[in-house]
Short mmCIF file of C-alpha atoms in Angstrom, two decimals:
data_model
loop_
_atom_site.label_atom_id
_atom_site.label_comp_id
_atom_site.label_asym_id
_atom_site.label_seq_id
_atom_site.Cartn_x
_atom_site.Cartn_y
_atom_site.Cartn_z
CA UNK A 26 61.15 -45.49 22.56
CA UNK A 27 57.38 -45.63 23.40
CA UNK A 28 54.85 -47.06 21.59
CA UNK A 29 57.28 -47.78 18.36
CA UNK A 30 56.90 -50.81 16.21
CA UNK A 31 59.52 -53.10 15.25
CA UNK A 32 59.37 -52.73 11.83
CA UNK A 33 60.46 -49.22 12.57
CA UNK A 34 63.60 -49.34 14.98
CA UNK A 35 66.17 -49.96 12.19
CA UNK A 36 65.13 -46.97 10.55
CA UNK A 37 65.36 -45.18 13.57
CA UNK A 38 69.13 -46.04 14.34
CA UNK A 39 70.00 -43.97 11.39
CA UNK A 40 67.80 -41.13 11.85
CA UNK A 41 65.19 -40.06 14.40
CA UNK A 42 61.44 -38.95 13.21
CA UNK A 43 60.45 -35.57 12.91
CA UNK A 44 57.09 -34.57 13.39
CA UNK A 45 55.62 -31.41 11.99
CA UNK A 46 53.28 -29.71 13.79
CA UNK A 47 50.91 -26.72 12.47
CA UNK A 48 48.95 -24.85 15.05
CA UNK A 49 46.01 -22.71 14.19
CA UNK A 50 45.16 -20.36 16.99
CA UNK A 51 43.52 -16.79 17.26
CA UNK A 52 46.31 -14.14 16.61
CA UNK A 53 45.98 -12.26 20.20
CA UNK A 54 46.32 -16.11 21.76
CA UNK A 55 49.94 -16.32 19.75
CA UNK A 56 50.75 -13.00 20.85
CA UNK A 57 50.67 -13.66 24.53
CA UNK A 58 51.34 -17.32 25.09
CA UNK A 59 53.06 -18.09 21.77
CA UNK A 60 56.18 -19.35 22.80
CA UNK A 61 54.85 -21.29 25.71
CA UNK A 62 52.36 -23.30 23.72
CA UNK A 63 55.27 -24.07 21.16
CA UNK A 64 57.07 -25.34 24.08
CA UNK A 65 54.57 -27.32 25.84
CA UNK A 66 53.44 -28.94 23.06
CA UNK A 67 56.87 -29.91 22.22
CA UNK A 68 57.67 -31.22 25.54
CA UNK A 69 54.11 -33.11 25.08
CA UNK A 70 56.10 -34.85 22.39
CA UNK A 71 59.37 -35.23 23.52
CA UNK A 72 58.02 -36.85 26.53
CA UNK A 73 54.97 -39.25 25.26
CA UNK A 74 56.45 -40.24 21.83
CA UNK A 75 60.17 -40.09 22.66
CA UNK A 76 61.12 -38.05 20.48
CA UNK A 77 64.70 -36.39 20.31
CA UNK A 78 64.41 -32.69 22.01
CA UNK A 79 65.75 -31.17 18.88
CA UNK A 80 63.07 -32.87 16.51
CA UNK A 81 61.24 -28.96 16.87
CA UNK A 82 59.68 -28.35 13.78
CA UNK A 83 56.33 -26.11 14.15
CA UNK A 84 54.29 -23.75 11.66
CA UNK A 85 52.03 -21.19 14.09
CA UNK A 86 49.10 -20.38 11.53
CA UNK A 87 47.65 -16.92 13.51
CA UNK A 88 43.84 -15.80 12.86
CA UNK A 89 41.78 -13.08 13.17
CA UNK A 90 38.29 -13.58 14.82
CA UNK A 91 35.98 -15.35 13.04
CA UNK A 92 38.60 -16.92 10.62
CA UNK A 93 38.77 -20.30 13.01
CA UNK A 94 34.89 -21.59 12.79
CA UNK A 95 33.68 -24.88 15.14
CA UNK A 96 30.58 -25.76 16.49
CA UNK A 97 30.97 -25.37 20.15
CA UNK A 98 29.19 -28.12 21.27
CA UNK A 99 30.72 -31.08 19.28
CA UNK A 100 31.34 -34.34 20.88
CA UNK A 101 30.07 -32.95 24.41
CA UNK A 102 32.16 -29.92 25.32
CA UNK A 103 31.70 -25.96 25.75
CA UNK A 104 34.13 -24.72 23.02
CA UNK A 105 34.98 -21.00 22.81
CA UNK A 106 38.21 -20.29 21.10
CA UNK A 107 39.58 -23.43 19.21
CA UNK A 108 43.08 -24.23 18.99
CA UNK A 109 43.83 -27.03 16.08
CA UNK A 110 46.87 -28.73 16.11
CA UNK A 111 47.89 -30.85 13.80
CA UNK A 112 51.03 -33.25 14.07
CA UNK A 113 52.01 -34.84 10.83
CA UNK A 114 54.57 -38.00 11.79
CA UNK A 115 55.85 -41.04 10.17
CA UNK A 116 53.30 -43.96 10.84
CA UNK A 117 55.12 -45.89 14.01
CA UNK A 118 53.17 -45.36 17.22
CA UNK A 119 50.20 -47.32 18.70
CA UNK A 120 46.94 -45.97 20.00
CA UNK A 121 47.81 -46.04 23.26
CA UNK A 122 50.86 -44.03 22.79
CA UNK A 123 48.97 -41.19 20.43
CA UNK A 124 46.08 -40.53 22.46
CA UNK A 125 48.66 -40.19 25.95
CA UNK A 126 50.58 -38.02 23.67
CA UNK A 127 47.28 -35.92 22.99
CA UNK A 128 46.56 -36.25 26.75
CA UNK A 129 50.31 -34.21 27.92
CA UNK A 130 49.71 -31.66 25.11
CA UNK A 131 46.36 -30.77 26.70
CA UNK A 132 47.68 -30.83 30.14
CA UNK A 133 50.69 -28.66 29.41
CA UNK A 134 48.22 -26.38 27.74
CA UNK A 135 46.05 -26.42 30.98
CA UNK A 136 48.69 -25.51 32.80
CA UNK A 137 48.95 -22.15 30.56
CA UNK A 138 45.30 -21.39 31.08
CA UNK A 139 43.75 -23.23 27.80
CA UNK A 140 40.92 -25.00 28.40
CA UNK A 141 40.99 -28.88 26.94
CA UNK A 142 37.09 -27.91 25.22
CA UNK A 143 39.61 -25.72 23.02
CA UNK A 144 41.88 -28.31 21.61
CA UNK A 145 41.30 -30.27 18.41
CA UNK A 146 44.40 -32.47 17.92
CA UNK A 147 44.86 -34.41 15.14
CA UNK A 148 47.39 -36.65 13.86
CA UNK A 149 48.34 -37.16 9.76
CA UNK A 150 50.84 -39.93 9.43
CA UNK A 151 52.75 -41.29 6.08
CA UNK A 152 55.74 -43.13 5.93
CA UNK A 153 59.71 -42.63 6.42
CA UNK A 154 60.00 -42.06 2.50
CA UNK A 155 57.70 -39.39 2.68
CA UNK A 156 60.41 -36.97 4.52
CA UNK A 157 63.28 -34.83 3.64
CA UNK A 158 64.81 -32.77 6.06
CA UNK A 159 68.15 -31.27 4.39
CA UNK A 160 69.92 -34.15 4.57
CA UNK A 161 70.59 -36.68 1.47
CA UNK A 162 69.76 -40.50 2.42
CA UNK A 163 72.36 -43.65 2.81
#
């Protein structure tokens, strides 16, 4: 697995993290590329943290305008519509690996017609004892 530290792996022989990942977007975006966002950003992390393809836990938070407020020129870009999405995961992955992570979730999303300025991705990370996900521990 990418980017995972070893005081991590034994963990992950018995189960597999599972990230949870809340996306705040204007309502008409959801209604036309809904399912194609969900599935790009999954494949984002599937493919830059490793994660096991049916680790697909997502909330889709859908606004109206002007409930989803950001300056649109912070940190240097031309922001128009932001999408937020936040990915809360168990505290195992290196720099390197979040930030290419962040990097395949804004190129899938390019490759739907979002524009990068859009994104705000952010990662909130705790540790394996903070989960449940129907299943009782060993």
């Amino acid at each position: 697995m990418l980017g995972v530290s070893d005081n991590s792996r034994n963990f992950l022989s018995k189960e597999s993290p599972v990230p949870l990942v809340q996306i705040d977007l204007d309502r008409s975006l959801a209604e036309r590329l809904g399912p194609q966002i969900s599935e790009g950003v999954h494949q984002a992390l599937v493919d830059g943290l490793g994660m096991d393809p049916t680790d697909k836990f997502q909330i889709f938070r859908t606004h109206a305008p002007g409930e989803l407020v950001a300056d649109p020129g912070y940190n240097g870009v031309d922001r128009r519509d932001l999408i937020s999405i936040q990915i809360q995961m168990v505290h195992m992955y290196d720099v390197t690996t979040k930030w290419a992570t962040f990097d395949l979730i804004a190129k899938n999303l390019a490759d739907l017609g979002i524009r990068n300025d859009d994104l705000l991705i952010s990662v909130v990370e705790n540790g394996f004892e903070d989960w449940y996900a129907g299943k009782s521990r060993n």
